[in-house]
Backbone as a ProteinNet text record, in pm:
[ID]
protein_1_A
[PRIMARY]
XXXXXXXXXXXXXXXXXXXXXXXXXXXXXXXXXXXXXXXXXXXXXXXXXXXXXXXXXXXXXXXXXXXXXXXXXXXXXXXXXXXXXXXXXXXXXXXXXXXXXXXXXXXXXXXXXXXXXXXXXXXXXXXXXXXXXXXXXXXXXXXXXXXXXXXXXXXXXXXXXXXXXXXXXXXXXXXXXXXXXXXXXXXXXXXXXXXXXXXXXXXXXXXXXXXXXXXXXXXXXXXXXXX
[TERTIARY]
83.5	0	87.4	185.5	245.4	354.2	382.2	466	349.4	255.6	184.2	114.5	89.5	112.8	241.6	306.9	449	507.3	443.3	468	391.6	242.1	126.9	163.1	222.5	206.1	323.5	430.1	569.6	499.1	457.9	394.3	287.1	209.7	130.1	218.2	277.5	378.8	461.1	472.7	557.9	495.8	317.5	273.9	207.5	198.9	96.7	91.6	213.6	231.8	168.7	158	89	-3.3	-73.9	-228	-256.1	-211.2	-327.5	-347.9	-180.9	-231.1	-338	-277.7	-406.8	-543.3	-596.8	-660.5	-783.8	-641.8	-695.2	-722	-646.9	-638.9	-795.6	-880	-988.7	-1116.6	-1051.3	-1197.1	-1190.5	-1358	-1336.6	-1324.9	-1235.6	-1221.8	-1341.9	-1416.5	-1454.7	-1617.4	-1619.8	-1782.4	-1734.6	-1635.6	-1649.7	-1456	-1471.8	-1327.1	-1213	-1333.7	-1257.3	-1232.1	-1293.5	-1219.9	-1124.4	-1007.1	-871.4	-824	-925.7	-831.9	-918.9	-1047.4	-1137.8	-1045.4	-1004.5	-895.6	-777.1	-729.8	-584.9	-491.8	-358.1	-270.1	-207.7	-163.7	-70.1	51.5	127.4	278.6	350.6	426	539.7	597	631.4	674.5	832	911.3	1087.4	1185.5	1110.9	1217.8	1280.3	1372.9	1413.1	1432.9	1329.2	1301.4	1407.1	1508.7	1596	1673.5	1676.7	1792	1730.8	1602.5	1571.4	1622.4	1695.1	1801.3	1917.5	1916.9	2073.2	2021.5	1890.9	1899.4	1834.7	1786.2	1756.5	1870.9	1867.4	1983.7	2055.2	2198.1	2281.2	2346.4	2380.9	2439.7	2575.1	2654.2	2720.5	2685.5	2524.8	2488.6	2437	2419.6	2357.2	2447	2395.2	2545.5	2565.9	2670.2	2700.2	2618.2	2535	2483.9	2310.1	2297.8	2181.2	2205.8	2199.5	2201.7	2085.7	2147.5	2014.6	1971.3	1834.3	1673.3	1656.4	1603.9	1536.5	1548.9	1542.8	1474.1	1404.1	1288.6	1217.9	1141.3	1028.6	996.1	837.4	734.7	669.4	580.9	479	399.1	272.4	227.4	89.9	-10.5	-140.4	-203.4	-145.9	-179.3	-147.7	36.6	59.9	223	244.7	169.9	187.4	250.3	274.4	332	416.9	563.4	653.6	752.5	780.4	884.5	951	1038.3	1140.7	1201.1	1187	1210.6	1343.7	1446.1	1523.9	1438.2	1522.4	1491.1	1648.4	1623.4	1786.2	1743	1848	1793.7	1722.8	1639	1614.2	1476.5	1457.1	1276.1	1348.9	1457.9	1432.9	1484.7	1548.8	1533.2	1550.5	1484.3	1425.9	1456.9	1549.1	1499.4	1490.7	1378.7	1335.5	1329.4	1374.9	1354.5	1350.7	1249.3	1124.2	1151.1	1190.9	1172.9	1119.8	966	864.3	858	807.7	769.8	678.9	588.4	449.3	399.4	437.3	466.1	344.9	173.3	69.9	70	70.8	84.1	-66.5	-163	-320.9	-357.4	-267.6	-317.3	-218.4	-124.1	-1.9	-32.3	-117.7	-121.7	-233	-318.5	-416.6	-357.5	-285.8	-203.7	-99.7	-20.9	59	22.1	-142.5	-183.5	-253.6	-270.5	-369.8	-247.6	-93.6	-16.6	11.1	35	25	-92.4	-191	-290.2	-312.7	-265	-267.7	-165.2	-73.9	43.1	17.5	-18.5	-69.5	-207.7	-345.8	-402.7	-300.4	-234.3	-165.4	-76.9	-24.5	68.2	-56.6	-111	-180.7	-124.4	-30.5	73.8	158.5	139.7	210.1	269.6	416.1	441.6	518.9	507	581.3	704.7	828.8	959.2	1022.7	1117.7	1259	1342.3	1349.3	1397.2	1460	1535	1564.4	1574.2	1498.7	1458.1	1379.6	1271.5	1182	1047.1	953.3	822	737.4	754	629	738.5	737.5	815.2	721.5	722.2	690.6	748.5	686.1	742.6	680.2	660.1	520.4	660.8	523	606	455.7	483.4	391.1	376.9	273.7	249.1	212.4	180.1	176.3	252.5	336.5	445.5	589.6	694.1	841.4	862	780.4	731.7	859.9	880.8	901.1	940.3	846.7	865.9	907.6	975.3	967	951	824.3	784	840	901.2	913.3	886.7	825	787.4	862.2	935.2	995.7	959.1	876.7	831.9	754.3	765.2	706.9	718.3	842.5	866.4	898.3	850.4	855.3	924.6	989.4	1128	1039.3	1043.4	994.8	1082	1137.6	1221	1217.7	1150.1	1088.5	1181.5	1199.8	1229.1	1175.8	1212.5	1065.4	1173.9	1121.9	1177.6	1050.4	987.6	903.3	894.1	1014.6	992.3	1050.3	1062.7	1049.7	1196.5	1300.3	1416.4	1523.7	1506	1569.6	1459.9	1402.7	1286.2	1321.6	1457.3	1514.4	1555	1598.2	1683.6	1530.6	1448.9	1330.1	1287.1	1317.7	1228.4	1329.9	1473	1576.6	1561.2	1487.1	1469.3	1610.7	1663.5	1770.6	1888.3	1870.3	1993.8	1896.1	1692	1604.1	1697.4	1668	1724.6	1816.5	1941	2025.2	2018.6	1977.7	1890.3	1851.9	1723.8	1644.1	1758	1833.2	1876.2	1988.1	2055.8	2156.7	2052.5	1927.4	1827.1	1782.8	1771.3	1676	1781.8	1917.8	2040.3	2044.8	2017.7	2053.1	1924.4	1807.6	1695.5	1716.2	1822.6	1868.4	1935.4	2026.3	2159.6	2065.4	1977.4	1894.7	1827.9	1731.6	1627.4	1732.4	1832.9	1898.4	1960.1	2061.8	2103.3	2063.4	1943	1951	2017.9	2118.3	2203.6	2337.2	2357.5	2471.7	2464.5	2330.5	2263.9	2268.4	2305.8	2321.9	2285.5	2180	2130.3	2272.9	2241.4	2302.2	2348.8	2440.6	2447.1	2429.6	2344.2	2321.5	2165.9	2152.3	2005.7	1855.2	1734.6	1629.6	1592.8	1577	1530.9	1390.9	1383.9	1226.6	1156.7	1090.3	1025.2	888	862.4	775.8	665	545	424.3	395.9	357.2	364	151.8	155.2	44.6	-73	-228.8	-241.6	-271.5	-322.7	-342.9	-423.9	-412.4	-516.1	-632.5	-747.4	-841.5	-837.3	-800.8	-844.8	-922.9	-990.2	-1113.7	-1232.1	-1345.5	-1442.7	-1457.6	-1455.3	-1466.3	-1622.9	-1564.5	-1672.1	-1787.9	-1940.8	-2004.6	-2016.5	-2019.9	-2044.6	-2165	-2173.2	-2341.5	-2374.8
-119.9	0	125.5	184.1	183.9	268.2	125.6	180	212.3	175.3	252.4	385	442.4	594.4	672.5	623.1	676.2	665.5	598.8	601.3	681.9	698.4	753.7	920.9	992.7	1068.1	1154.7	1028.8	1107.6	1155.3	1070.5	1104.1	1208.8	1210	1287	1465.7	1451.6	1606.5	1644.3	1538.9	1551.6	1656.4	1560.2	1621.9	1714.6	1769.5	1914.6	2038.4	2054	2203.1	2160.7	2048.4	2015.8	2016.8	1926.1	1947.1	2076.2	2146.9	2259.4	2380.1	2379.2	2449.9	2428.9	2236.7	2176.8	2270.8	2249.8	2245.7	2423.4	2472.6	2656.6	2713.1	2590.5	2652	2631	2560.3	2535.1	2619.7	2687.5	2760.2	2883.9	2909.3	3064.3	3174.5	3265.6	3423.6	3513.7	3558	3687.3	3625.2	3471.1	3462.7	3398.1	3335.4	3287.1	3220.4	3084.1	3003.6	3085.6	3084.5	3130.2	3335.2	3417.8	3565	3577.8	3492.1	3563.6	3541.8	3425.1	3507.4	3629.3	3618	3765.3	3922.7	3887	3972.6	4018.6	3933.4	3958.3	3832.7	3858.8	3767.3	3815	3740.9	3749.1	3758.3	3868.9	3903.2	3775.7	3753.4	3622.8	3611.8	3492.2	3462.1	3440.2	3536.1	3532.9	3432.7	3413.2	3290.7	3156	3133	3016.7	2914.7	2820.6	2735.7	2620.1	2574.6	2486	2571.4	2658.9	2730.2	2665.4	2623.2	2531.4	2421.2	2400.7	2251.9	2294.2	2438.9	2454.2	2461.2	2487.9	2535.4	2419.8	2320.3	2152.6	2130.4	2028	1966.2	1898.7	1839.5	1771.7	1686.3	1612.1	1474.5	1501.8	1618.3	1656	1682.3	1755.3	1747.7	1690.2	1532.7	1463.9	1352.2	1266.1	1158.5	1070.5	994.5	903.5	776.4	761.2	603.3	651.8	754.6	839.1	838.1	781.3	743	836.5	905.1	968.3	888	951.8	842.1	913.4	1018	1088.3	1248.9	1319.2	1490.7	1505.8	1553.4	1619.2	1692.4	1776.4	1924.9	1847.2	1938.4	1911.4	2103.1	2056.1	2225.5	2197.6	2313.7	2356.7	2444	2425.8	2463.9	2624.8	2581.8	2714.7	2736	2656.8	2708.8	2824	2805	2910.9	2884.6	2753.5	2706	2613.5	2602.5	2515.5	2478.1	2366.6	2326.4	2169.7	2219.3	2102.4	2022.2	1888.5	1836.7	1689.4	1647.9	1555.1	1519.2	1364.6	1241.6	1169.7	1147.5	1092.3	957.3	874.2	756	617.4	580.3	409.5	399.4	274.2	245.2	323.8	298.4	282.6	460	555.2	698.2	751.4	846.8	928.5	1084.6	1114.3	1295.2	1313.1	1421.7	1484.6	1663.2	1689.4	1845.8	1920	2000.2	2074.3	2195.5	2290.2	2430.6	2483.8	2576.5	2591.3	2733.3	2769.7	2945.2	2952.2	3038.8	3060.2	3195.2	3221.9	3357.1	3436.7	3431.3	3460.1	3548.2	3669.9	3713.4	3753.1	3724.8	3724.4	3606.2	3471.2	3356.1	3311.6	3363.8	3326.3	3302	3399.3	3372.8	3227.6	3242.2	3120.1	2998.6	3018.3	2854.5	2836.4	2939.6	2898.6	2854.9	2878.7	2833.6	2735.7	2666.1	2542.4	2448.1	2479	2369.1	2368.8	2471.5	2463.7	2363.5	2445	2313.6	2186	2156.2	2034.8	1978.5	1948.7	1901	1932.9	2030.4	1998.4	1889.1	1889.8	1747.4	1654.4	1637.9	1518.5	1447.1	1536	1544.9	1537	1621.1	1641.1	1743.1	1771.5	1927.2	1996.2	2125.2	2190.4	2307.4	2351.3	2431.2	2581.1	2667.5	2769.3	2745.4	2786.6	2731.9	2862	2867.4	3003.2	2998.6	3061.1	3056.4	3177.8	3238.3	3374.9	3410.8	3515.2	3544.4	3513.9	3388.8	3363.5	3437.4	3476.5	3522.8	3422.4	3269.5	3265.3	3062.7	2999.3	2893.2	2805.5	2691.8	2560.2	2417.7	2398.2	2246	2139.6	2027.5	1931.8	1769.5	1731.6	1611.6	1508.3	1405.2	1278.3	1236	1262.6	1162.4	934	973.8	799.2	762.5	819	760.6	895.5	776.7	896.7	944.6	1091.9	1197.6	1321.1	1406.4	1513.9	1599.7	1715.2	1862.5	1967	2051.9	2205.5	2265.9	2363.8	2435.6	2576.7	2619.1	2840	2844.9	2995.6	3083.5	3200.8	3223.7	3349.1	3409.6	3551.8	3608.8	3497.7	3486.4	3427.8	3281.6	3237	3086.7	3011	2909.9	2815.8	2687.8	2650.8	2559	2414.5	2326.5	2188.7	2075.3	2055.8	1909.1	1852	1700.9	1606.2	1501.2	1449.6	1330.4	1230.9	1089.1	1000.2	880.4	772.7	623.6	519.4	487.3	411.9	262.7	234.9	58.3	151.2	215.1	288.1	220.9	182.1	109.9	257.4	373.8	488.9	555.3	566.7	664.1	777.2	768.3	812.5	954.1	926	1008.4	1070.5	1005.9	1100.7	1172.8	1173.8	1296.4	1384.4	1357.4	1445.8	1577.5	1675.8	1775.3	1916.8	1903.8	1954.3	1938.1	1811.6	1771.9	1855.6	1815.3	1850.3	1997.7	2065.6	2236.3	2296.1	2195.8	2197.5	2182.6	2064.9	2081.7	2168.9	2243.5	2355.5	2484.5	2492.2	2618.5	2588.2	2465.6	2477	2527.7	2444.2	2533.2	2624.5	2676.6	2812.3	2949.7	2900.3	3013.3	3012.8	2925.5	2919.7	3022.3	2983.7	3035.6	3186.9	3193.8	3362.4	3410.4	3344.3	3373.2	3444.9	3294.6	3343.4	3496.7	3499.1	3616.8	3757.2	3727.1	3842.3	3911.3	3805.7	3801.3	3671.3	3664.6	3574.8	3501.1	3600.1	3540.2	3514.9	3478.8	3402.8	3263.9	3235.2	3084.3	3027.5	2895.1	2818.7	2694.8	2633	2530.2	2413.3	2302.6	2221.3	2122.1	2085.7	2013.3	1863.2	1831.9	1650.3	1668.4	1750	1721.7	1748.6	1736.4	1686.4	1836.3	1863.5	1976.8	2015.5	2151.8	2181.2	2224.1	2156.8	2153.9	2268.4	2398.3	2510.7	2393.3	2390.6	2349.4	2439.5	2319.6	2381.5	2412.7	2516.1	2558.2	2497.5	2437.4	2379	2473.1	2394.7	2449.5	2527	2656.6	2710.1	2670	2641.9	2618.1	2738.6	2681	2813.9	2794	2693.7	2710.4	2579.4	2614.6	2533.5	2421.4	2295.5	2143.1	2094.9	2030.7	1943.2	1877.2	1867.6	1832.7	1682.1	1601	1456.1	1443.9	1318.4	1276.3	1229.2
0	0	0	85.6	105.3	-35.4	-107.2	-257.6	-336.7	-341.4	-466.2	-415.8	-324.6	-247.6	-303.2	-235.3	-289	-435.3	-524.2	-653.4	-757.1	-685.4	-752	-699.4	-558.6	-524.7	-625.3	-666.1	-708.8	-856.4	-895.3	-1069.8	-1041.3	-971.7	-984.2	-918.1	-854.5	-810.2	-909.2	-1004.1	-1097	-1236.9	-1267.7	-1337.3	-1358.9	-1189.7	-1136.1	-1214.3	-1285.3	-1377.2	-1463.7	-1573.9	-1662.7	-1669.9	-1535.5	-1530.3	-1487.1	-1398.9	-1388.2	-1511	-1566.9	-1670.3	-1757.4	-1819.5	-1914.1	-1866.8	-1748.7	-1650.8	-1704.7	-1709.7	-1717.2	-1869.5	-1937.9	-2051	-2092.4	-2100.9	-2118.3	-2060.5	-1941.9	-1881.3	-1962.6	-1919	-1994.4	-1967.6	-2064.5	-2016	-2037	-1935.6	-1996.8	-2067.6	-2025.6	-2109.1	-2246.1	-2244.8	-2372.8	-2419.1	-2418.4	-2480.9	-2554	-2620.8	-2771	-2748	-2654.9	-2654.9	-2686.2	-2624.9	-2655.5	-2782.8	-2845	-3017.9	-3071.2	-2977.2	-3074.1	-3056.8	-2913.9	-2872.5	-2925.1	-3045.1	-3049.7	-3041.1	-3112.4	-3116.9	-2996	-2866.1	-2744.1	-2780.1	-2717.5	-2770.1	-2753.6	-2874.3	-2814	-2782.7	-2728.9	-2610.4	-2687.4	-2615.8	-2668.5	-2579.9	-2450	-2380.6	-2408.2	-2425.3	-2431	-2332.2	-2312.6	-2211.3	-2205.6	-2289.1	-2336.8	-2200.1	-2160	-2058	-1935.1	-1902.3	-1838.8	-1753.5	-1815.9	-1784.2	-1712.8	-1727	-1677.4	-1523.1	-1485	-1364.9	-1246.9	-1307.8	-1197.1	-1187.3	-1110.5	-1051.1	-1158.7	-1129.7	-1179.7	-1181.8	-1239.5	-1190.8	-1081.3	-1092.6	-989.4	-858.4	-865.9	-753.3	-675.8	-698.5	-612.1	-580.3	-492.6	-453.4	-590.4	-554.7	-661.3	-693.6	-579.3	-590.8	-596	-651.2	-703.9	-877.2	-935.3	-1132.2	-1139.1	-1301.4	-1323.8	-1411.4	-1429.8	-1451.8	-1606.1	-1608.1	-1700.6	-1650.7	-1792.6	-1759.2	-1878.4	-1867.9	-1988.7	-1943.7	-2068.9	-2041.1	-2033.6	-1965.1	-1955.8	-1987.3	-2102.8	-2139.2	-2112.1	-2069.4	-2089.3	-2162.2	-2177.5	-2275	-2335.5	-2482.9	-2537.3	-2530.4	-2500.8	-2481.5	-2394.2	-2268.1	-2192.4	-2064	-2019.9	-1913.4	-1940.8	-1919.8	-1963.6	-1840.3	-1763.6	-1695.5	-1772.8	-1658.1	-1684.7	-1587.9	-1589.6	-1469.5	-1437.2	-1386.7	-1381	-1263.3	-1278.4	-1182.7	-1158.3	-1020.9	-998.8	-896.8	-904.7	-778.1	-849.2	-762.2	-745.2	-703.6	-662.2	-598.2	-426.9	-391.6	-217.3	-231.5	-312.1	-262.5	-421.7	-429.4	-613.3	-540.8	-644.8	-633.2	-761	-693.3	-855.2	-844.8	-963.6	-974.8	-1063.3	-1050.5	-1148.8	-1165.6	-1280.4	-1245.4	-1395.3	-1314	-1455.4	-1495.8	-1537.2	-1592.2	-1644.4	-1557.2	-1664.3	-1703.5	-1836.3	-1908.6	-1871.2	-1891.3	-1876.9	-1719.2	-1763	-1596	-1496.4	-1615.6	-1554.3	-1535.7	-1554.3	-1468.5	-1403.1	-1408	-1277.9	-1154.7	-1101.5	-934.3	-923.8	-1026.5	-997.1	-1032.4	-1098.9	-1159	-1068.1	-1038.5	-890.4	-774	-731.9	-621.7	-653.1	-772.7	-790.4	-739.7	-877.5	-805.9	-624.5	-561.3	-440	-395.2	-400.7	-326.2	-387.9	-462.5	-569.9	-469	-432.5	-342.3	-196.5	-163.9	-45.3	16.3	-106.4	-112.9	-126	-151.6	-180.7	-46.8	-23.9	85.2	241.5	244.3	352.1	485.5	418.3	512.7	442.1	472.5	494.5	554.9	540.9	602.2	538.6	583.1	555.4	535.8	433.2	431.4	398.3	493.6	473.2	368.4	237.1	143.3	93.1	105.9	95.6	-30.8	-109	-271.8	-287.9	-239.7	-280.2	-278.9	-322.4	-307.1	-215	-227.4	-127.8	-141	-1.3	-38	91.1	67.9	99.5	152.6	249.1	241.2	297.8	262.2	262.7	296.2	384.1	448.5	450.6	407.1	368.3	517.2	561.9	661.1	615.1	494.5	462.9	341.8	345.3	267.4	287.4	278.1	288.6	145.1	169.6	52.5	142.6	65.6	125.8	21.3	21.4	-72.6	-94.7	-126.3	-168.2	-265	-234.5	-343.8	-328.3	-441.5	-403.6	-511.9	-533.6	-618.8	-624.3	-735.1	-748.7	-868.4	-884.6	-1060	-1105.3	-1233	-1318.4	-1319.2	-1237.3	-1224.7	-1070.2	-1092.5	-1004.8	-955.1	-857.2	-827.7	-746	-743	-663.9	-664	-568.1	-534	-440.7	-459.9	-412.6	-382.8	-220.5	-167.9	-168.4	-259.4	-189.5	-196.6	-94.8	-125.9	-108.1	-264.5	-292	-171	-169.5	-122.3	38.7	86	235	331.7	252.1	271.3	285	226.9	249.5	369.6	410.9	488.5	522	582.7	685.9	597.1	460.5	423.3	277	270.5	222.1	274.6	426.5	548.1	555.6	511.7	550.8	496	586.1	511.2	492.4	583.8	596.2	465.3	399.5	257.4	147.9	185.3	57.1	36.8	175.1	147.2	73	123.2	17.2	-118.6	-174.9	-301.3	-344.4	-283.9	-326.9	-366.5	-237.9	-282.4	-412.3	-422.2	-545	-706.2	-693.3	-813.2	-791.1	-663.1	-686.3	-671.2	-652.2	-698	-844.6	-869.5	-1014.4	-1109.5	-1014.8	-1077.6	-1083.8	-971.4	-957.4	-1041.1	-1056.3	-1169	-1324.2	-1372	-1481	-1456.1	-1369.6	-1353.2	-1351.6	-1279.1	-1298.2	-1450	-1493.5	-1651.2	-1755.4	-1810.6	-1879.5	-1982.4	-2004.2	-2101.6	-2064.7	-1933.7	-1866.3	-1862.2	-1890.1	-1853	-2019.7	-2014.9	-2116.8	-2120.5	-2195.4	-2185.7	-2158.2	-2156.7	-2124.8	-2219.9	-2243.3	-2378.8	-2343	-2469.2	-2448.4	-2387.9	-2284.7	-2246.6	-2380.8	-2294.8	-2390.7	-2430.1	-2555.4	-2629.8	-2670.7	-2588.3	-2553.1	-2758.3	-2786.8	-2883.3	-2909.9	-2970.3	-2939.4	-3057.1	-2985.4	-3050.2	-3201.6	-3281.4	-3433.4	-3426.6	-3429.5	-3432.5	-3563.5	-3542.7	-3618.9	-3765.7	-3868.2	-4013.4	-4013.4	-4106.5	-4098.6	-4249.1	-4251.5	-4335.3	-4449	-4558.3	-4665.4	-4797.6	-4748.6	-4809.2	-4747.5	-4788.8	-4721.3	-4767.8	-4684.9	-4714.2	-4784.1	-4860.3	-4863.7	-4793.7	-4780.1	-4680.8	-4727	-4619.3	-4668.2	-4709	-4798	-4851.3	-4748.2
[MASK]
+++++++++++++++++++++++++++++++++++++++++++++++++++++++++++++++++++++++++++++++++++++++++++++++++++++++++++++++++++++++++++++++++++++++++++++++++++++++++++++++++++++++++++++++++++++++++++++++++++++++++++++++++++++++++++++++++++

């Protein structure tokens, strides 16, 4: 019981930016889905999210008998919410770490607090966390499974790295919140480095390459009706 808590809780913290954006992109503005194209084309978006990678963790930074797993990007609707996330570790201890940006600055605060309470259901606590730079920071401890979280918010983007040991053979060192900290702050300096000069930051070479959604066809002329 037990590992599939702890396996369902890691995937699902994992995929929280995804879904809530999915989530927003669908409701409506203003009385109606479709306004914001009656509105206008939204200025584009000039960031390069591939710089992404430079700022999760690294295979330097975590111990040696921690292998990394995977990193890839994870977007949300409209191409308006994009993170990126590594995985390091095994079934008995996993770190993982997420850092997203969500360009849209009239649904920022609501999409930042869905993922918040999205992880705090999950978790079932949390607490205020001392993070210095941060705008608003977090930290969530699994009472039924060795979960342990941090969330900060700084501007437009967002940092999360997660302790867990599925088969509960690490426990000790998924609750260790004191190493999580460490963690947090090696990405969320980094998150600094970027916000300050973005063009000091350099994607990472070899890692997975954020792909901008090819917008679909446009119709230019009217179809055929079936018989």
């Amino acid at each position: 019981m037990r590992f599939r808590f702890a396996a369902a809780l890691l995937v699902a913290i994992a995929m929280l930016p995804l879904a809530a954006l999915a989530c927003k992109g669908g409701e409506e503005k203003g009385g109606s889905a479709t306004s914001a194209a009656a509105d206008g084309s939204p200025t584009p978006d000039t960031f390069d999210y591939n710089k992404l990678t430079a700022i999760v963790l690294r295979p330097e930074d975590v111990p040696a008998d921690l292998p990394g797993l995977a990193g890839s990007f994870n977007s949300g609707s409209d191409n308006n919410g994009i993170s990126f996330t590594t995985w390091y570790g095994s079934e008995s201890l996993q770190l993982q770490s997420t850092v997203g940006r969500l360009s849209d600055p009239v649904e920022r605060d609501e999409v930042f607090d869905h993922i918040r309470r999205g992880i705090a259901a999950l978790t079932k606590n949390e607490r205020n966390y001392d993070l210095t730079g941060a705008d608003l920071a977090f930290i969530y401890r699994s009472p039924e499974a060795p979960v342990t979280s941090i969330l900060a918010f700084r501007g437009e983007f967002f940092v999360l790295v997660t302790q867990t040991s599925n088969d509960s053979a690490r426990a000790d060192e998924a609750y260790d919140e004191e190493a999580l900290g460490r963690y947090t702050k090696i990405v969320f300096d980094r998150l600094e480095g970027l916000i300050a000069d973005p063009n000091s930051v350099t994607p990472i070479a070899g890692a997975a390459r954020y792909q901008t959604p090819t917008p679909p066809a446009v119709l230019t002329s009217t179809p055929t009706a079936a018989p």
